[in-house]
PDB file of C-alpha atoms in Angstrom:
ATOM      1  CA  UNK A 404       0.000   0.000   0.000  1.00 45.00           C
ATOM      2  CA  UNK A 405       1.484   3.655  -0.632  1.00 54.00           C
ATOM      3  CA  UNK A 406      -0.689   6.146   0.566  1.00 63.00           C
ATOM      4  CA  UNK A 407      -4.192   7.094   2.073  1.00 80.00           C
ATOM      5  CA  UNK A 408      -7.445   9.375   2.084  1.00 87.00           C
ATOM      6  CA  UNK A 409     -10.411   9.190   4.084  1.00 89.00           C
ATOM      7  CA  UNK A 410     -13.809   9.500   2.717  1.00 92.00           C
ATOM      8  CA  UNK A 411     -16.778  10.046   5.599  1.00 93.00           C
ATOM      9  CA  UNK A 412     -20.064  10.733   5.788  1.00 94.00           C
ATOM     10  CA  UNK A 413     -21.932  12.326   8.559  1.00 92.00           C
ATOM     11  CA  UNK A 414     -25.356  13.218   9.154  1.00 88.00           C
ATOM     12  CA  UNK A 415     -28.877  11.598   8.632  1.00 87.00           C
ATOM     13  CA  UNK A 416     -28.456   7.466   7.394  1.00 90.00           C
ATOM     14  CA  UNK A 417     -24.392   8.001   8.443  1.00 88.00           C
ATOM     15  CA  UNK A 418     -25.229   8.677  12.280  1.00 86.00           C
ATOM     16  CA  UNK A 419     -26.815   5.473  12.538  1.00 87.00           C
ATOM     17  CA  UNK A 420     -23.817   3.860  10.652  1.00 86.00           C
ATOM     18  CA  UNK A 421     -25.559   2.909   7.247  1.00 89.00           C
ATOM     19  CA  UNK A 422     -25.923   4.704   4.236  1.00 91.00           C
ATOM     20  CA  UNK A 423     -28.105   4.371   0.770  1.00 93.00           C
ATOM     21  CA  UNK A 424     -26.770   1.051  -0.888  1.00 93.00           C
ATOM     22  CA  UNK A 425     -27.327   2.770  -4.415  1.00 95.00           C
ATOM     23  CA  UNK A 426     -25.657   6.445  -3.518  1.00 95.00           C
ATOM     24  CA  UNK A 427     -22.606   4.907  -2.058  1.00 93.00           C
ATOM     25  CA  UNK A 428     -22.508   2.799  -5.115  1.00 94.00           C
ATOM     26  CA  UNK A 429     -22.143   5.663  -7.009  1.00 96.00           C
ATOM     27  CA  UNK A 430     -19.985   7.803  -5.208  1.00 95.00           C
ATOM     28  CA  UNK A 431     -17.372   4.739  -4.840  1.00 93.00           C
ATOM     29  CA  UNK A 432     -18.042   4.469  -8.713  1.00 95.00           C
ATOM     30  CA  UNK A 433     -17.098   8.331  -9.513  1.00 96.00           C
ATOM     31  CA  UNK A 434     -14.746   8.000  -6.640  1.00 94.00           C
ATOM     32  CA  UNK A 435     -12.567   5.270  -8.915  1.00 93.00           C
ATOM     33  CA  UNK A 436     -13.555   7.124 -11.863  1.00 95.00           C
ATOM     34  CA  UNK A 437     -12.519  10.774 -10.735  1.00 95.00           C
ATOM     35  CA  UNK A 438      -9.249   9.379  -9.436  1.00 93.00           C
ATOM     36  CA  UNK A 439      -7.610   7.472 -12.252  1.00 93.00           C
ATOM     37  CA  UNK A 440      -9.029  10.377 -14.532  1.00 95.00           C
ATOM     38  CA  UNK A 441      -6.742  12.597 -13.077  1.00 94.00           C
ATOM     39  CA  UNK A 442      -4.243  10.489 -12.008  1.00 90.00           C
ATOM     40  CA  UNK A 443      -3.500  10.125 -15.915  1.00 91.00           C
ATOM     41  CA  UNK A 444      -4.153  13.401 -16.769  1.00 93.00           C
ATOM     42  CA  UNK A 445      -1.521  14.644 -14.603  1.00 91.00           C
ATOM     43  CA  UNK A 446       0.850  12.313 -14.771  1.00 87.00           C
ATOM     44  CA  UNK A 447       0.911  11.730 -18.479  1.00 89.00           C
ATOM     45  CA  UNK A 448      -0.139  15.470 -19.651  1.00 92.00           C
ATOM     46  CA  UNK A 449      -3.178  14.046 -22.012  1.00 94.00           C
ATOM     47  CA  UNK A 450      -6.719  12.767 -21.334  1.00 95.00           C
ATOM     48  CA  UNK A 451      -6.927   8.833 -20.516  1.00 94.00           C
ATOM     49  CA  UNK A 452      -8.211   6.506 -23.260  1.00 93.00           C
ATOM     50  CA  UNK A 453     -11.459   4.855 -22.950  1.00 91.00           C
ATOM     51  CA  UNK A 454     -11.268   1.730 -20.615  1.00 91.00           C
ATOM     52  CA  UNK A 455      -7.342   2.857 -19.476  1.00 90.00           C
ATOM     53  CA  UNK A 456      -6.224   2.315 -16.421  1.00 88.00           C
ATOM     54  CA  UNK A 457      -3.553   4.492 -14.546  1.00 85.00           C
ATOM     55  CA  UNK A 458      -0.948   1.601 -12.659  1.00 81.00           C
ATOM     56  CA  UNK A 459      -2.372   2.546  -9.145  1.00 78.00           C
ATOM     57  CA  UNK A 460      -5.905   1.710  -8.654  1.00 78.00           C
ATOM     58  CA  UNK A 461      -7.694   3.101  -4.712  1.00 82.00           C
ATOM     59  CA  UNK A 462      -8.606   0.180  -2.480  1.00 84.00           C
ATOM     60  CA  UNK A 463     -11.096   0.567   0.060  1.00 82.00           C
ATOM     61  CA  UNK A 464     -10.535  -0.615   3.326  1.00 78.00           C
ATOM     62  CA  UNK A 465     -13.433  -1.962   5.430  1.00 74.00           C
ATOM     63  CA  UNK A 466     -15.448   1.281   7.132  1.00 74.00           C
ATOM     64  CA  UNK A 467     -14.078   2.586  10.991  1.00 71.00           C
ATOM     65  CA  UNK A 468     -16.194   1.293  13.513  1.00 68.00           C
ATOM     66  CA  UNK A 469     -18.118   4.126  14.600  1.00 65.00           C
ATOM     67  CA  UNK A 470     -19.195   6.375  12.056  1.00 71.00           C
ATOM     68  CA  UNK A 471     -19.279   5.778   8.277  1.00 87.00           C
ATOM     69  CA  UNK A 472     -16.036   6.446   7.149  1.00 88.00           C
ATOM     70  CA  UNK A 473     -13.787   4.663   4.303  1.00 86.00           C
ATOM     71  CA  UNK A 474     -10.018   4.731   3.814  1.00 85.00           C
ATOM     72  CA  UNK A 475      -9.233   4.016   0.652  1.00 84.00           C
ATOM     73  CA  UNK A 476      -5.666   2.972  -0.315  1.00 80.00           C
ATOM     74  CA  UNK A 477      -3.396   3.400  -3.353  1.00 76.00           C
ATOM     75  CA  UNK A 478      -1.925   0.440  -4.724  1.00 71.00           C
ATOM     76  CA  UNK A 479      -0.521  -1.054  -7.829  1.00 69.00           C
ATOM     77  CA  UNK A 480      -2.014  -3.214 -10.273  1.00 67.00           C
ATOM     78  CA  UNK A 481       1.190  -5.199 -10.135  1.00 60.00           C
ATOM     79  CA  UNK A 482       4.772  -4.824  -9.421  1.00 57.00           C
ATOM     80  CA  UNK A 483       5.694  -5.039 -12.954  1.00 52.00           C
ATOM     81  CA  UNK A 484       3.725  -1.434 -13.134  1.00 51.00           C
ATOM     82  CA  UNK A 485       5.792  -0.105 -10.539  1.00 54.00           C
ATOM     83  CA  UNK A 486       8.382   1.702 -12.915  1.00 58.00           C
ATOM     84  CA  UNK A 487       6.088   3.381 -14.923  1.00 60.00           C
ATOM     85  CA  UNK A 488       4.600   5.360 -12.107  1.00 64.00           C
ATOM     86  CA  UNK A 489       6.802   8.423 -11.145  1.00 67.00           C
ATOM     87  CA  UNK A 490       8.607   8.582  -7.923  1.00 69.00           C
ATOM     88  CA  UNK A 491       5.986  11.535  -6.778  1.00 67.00           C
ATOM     89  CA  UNK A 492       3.147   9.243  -7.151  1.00 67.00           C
ATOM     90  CA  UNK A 493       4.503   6.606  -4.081  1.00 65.00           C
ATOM     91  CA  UNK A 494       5.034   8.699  -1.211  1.00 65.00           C
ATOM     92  CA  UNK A 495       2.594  11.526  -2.333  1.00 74.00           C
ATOM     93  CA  UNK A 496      -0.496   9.952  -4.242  1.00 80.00           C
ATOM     94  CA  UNK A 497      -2.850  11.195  -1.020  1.00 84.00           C
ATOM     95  CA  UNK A 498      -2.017  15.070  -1.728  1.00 86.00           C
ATOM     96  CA  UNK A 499      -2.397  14.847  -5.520  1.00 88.00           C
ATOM     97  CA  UNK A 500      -5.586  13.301  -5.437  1.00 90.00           C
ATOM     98  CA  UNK A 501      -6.846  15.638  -2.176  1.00 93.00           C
ATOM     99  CA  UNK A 502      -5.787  18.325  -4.306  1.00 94.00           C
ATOM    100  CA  UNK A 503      -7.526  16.794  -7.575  1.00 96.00           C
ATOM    101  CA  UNK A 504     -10.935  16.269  -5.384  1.00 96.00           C
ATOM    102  CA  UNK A 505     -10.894  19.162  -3.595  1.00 96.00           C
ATOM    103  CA  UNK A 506     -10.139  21.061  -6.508  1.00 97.00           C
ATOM    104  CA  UNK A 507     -12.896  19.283  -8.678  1.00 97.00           C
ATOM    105  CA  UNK A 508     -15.994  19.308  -5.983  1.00 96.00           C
ATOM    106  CA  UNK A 509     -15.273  23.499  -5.190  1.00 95.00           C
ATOM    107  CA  UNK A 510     -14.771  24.516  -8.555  1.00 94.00           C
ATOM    108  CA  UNK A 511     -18.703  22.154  -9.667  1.00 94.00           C
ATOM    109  CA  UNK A 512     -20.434  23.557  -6.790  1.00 92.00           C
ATOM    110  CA  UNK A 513     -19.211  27.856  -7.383  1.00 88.00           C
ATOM    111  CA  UNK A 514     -16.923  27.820  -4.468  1.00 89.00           C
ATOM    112  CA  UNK A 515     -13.947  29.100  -7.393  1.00 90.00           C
ATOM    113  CA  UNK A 516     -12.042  31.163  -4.810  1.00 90.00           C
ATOM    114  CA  UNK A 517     -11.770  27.988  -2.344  1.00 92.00           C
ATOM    115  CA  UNK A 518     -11.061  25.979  -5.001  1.00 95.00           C
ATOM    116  CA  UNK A 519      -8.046  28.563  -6.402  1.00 95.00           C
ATOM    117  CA  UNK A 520      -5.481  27.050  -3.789  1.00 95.00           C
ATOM    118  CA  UNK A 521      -5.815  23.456  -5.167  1.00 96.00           C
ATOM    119  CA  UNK A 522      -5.437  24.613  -8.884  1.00 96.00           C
ATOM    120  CA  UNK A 523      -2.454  26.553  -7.967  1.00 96.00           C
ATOM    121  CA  UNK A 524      -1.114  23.198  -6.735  1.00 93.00           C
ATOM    122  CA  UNK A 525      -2.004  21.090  -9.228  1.00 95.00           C
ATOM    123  CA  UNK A 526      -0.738  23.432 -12.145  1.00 94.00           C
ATOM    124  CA  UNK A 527       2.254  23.380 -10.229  1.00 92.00           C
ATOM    125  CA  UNK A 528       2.834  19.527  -9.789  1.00 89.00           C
ATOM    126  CA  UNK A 529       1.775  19.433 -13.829  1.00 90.00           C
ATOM    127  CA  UNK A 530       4.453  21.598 -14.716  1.00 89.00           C
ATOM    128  CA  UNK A 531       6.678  19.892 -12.655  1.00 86.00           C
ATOM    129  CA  UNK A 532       6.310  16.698 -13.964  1.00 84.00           C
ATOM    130  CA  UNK A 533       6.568  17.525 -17.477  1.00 88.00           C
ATOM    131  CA  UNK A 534       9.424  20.608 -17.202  1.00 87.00           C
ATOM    132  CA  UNK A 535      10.969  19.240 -20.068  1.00 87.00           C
ATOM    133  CA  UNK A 536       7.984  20.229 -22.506  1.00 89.00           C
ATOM    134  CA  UNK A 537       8.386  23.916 -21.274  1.00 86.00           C
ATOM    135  CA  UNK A 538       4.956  24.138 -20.418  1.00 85.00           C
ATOM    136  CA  UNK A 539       3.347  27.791 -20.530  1.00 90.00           C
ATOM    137  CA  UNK A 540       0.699  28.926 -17.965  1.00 91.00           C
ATOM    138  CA  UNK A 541      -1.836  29.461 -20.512  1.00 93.00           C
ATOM    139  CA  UNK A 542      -1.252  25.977 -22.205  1.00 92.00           C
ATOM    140  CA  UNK A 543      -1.171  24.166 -18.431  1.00 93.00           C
ATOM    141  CA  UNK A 544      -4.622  25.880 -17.096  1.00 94.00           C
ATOM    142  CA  UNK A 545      -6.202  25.147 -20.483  1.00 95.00           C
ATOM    143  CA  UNK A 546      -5.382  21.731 -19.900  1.00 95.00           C
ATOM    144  CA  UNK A 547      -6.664  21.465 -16.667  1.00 95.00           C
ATOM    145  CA  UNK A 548      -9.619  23.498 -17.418  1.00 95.00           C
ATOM    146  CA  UNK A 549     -10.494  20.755 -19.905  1.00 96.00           C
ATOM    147  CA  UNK A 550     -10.001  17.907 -17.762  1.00 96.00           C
ATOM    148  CA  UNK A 551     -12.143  19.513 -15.396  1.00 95.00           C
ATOM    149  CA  UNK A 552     -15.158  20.034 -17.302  1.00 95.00           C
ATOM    150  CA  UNK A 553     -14.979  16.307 -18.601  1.00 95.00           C
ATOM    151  CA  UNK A 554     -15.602  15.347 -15.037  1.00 96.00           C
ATOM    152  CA  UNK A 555     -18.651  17.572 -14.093  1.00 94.00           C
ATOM    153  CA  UNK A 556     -20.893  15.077 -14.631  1.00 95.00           C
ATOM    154  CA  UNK A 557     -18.958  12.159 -12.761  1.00 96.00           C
ATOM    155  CA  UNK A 558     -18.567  14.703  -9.857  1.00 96.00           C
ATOM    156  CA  UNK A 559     -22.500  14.605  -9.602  1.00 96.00           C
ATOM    157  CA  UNK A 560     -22.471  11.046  -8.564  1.00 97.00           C
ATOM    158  CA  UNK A 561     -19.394  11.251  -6.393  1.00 97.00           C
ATOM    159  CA  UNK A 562     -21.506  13.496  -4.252  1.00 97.00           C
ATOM    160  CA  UNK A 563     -24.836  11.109  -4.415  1.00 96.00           C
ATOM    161  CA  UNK A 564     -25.230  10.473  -1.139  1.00 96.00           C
ATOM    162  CA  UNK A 565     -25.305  14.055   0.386  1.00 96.00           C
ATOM    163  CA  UNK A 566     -28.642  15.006   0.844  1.00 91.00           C
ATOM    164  CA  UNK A 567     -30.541  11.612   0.656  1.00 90.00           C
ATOM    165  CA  UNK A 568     -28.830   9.797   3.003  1.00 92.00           C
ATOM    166  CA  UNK A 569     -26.035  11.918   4.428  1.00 93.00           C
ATOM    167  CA  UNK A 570     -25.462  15.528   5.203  1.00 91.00           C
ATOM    168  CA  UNK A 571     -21.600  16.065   4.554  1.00 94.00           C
ATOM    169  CA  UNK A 572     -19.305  14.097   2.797  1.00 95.00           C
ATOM    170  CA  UNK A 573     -15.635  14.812   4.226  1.00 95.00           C
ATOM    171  CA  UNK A 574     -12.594  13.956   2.221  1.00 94.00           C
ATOM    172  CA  UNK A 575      -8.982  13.979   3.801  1.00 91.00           C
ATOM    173  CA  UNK A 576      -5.667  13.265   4.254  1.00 86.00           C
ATOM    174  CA  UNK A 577      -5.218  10.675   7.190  1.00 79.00           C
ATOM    175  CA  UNK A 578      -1.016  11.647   6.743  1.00 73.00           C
ATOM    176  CA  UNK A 579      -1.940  15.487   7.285  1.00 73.00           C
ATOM    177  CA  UNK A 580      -5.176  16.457   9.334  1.00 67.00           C
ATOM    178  CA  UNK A 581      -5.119  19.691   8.137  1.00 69.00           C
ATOM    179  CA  UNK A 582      -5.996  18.631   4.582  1.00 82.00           C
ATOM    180  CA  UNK A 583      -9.869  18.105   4.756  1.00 91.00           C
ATOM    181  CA  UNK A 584     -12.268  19.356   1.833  1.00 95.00           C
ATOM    182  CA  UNK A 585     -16.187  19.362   3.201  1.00 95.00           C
ATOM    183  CA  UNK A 586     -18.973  18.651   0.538  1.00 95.00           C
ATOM    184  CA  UNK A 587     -22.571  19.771   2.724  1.00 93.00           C
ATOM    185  CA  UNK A 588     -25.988  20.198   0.922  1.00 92.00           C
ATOM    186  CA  UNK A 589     -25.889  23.735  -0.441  1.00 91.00           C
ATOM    187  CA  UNK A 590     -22.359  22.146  -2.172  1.00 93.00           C
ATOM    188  CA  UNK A 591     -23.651  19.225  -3.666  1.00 95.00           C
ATOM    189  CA  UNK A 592     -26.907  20.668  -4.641  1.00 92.00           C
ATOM    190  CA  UNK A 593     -25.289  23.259  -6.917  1.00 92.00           C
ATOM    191  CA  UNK A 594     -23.048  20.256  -8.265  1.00 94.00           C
ATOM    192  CA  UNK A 595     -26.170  18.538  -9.408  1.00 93.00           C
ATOM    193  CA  UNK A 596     -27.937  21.632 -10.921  1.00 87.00           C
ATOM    194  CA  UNK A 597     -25.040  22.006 -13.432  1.00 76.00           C
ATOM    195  CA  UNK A 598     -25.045  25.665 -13.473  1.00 76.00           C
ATOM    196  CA  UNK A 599     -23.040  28.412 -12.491  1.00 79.00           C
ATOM    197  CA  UNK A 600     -24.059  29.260  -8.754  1.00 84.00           C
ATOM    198  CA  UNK A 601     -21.955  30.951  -6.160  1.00 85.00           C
ATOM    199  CA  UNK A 602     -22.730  29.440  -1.988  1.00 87.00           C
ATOM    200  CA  UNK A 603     -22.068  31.895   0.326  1.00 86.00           C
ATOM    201  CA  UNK A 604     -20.241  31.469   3.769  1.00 87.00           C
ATOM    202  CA  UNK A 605     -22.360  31.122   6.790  1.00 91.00           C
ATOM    203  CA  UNK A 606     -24.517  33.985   7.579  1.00 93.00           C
ATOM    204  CA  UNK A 607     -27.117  35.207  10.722  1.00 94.00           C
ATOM    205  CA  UNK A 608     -30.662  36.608   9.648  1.00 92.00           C
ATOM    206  CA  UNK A 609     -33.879  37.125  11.011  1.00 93.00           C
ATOM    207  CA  UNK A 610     -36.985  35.857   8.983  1.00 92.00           C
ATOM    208  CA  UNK A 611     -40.370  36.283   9.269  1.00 90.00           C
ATOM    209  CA  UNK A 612     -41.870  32.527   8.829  1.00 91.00           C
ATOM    210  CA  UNK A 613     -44.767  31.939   7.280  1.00 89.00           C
ATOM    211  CA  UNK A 614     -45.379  28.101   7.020  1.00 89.00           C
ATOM    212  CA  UNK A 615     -43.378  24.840   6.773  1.00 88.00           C
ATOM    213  CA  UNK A 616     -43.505  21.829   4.768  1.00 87.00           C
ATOM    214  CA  UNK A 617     -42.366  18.335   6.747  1.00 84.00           C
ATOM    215  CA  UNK A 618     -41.775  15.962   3.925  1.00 81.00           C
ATOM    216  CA  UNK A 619     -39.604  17.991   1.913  1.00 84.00           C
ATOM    217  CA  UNK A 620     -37.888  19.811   5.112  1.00 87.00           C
ATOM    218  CA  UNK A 621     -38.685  23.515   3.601  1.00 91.00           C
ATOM    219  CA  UNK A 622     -39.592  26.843   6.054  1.00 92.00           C
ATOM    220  CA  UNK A 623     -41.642  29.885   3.787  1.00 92.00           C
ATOM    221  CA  UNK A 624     -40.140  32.609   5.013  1.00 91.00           C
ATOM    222  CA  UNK A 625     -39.458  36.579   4.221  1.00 88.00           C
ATOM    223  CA  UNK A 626     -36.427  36.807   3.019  1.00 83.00           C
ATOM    224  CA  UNK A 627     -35.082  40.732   4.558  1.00 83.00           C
ATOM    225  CA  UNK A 628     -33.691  41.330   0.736  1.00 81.00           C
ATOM    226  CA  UNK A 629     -36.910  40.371  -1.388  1.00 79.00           C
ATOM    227  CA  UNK A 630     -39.555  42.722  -0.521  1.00 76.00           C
ATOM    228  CA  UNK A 631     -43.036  41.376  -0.379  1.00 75.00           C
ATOM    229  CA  UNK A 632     -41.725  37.985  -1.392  1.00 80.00           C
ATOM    230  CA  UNK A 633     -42.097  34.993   0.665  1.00 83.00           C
ATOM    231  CA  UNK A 634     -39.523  32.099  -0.477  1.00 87.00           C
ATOM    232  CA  UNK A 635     -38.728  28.601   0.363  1.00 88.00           C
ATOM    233  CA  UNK A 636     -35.749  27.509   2.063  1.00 92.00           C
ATOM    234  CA  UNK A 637     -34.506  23.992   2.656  1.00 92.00           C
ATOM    235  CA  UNK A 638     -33.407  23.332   6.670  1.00 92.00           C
ATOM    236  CA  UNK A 639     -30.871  20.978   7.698  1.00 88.00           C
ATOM    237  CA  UNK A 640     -31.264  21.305  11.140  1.00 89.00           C
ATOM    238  CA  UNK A 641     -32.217  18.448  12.980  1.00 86.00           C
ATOM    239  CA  UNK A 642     -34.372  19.959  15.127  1.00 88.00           C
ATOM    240  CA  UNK A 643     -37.045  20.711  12.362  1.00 88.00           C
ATOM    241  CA  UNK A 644     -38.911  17.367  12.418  1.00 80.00           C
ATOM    242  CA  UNK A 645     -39.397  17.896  16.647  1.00 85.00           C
ATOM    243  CA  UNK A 646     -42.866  18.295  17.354  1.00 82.00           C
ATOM    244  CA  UNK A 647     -42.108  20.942  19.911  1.00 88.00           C
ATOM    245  CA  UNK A 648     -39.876  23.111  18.087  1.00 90.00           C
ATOM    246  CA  UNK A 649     -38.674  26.804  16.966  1.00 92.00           C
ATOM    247  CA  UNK A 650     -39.814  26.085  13.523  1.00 92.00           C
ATOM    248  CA  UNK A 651     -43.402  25.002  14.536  1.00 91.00           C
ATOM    249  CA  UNK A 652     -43.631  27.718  17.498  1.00 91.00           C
ATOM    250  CA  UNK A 653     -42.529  30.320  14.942  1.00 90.00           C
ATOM    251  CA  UNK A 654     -45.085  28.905  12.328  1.00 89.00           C
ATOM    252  CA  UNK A 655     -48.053  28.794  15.320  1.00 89.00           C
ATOM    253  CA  UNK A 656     -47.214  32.097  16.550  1.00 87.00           C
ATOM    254  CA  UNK A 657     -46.510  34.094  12.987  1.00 85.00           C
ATOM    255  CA  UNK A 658     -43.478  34.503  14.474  1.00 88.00           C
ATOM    256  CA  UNK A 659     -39.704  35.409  13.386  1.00 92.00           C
ATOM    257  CA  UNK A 660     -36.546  32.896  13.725  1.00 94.00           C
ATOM    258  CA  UNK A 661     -33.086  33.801  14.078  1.00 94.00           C
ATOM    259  CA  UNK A 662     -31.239  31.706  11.429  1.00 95.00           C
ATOM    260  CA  UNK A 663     -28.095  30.682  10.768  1.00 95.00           C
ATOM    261  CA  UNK A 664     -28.174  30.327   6.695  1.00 94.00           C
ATOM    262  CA  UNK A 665     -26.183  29.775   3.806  1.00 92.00           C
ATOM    263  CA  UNK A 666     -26.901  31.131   0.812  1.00 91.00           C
ATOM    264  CA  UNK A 667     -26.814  30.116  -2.795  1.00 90.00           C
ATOM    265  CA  UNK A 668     -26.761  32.986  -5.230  1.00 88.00           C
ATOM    266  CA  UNK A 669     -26.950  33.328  -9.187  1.00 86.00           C
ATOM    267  CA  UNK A 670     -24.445  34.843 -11.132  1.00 85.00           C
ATOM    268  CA  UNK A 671     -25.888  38.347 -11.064  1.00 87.00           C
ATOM    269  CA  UNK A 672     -25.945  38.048  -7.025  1.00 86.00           C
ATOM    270  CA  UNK A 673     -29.912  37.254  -6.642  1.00 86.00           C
ATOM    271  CA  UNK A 674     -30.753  34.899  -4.158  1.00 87.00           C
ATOM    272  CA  UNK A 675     -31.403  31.766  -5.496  1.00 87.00           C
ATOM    273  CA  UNK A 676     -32.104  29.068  -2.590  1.00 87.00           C
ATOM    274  CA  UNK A 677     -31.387  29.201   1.411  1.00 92.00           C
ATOM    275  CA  UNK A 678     -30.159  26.488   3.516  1.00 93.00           C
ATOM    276  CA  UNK A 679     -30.477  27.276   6.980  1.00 94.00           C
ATOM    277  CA  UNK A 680     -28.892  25.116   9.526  1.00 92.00           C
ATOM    278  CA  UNK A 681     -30.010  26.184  12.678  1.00 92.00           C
ATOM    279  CA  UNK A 682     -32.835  28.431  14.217  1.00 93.00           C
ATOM    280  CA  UNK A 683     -33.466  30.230  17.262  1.00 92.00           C
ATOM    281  CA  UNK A 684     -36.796  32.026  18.285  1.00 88.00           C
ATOM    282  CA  UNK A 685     -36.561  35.736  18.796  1.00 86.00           C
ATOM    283  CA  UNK A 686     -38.390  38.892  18.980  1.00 73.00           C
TER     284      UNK A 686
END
């Protein structure tokens, strides 16, 4: 085995240790897919061939005890693969493919200026690897640009499971704790919609609530920016499906919650969905 990263769910099926057979099917799918996609890419500076396979290949170890979490492993095909695969590629497969991930999931779901670290890394390692080509900037980000649009639709179904059956899917570095790329709902949803969105960091407002919807876990509420307008926003607090609870209180009383919300916007900055992930009641 060479190296390491840890893919984990948390939230909804993954707190009681299980998860949708048929997501997790297809994010271990894209998972293989999105890998030895890039893994080629990079390492061979051109696009893999249908059915090719780069000489490592990710082995998943049996989940932690605990929570749902897999480790999945790089290791050759065979030994007699070994010399094809550069030196780089042994000791640090686990940051090229963090970086390729992390880099991948951001950029799908608008988060560009998170995502800007891991390009700078991987454009880096790229030119690196093939110095003796005299890469140019222009030619290297084209390249990459490329190889990431061919995966937008594979990263879709690496991120099946949030929102069904989980509410975050984590991917790290076991050798480096610091390394750890967070996919929630407001990320994967934007993934799936397959246009360009922006999700906004974690902000406090206070909405007027006018009625909630169980089954489909959505508050109408006034939005402070849209005058007049009453919108839907999806909640991912656990607390909403209490009986007893600020969301039905608030909803009883005509009342106003306290939220702490992320927002999704479109490119011209409108609002285009909330997620709010906790409430409080208030004045």
């Amino acid at each position: 085995m060479l190296s390491t990263i840890s893919i984990k769910f948390d939230g909804v099926d993954a707190d009681k240790h299980s998860l949708d057979v048929r997501s997790l099917g297809e994010c271990l799918v894209a998972l293989d897919r999105v890998t030895n996609y890039g893994l080629v890419s990079i390492c061979e500076y051109r696009f893999p061939r249908r059915g090719e396979r780069f000489p490592l290949r990710v082995v998943a170890q049996e989940p932690k005890q605990g929570s749902f979490e897999i480790l999945a492993d790089f290791a050759p095909y065979t030994s007699l693969l070994l010399p094809l695969v550069p030196e780089m590629f042994y000791s640090g497969a686990s940051d090229i493919i963090w970086n390729w991930l992390s880099w991948i999931v951001k950029r799908c779901s608008g988060n560009d200026q998170e995502a800007d670290p891991h390009f700078t890394e991987l454009m880096a390692l790229t030119k690196e690897l093939h110095k003796s080509q005299a890469l140019s900037e222009e030619r290297t980000q084209k390249f990459l640009l490329e190889a990431l649009d061919k995966m937008r639709p594979v990263a879709r179904e690496l991120v099946a499971p949030v929102g069904p059956s989980a509410d975050t899917l984590s991917i790290s570095n076991p050798s480096n704790a610091g390394l750890k790329t967070v996919i929630d709902l407001p990320m994967a949803d934007n993934i799936r919609a397959g246009e360009k969105l922006e999700v906004g960091a974690m902000e406090t407002l206070v909405v007027q609530v006018d009625g909630l919807i169980h089954h489909s876990k959505q508050l109408k509420i006034h939005h402070p920016e849209l005058t007049g307008k009453f919108v839907s926003a999806s909640v991912r607090d656990p607390a909403f499906g209490e009986l007893n609870s600020p969301y039905t209180r608030a909803v009883a009383n005509k009342g106003k919650l306290k939220v702490a919300a992320k927002p999704v916007r479109k490119p011209d900055g409108s609002l285009h969905t909330l997620y709010i992930m906790d409430a409080q009641e208030t004045d």
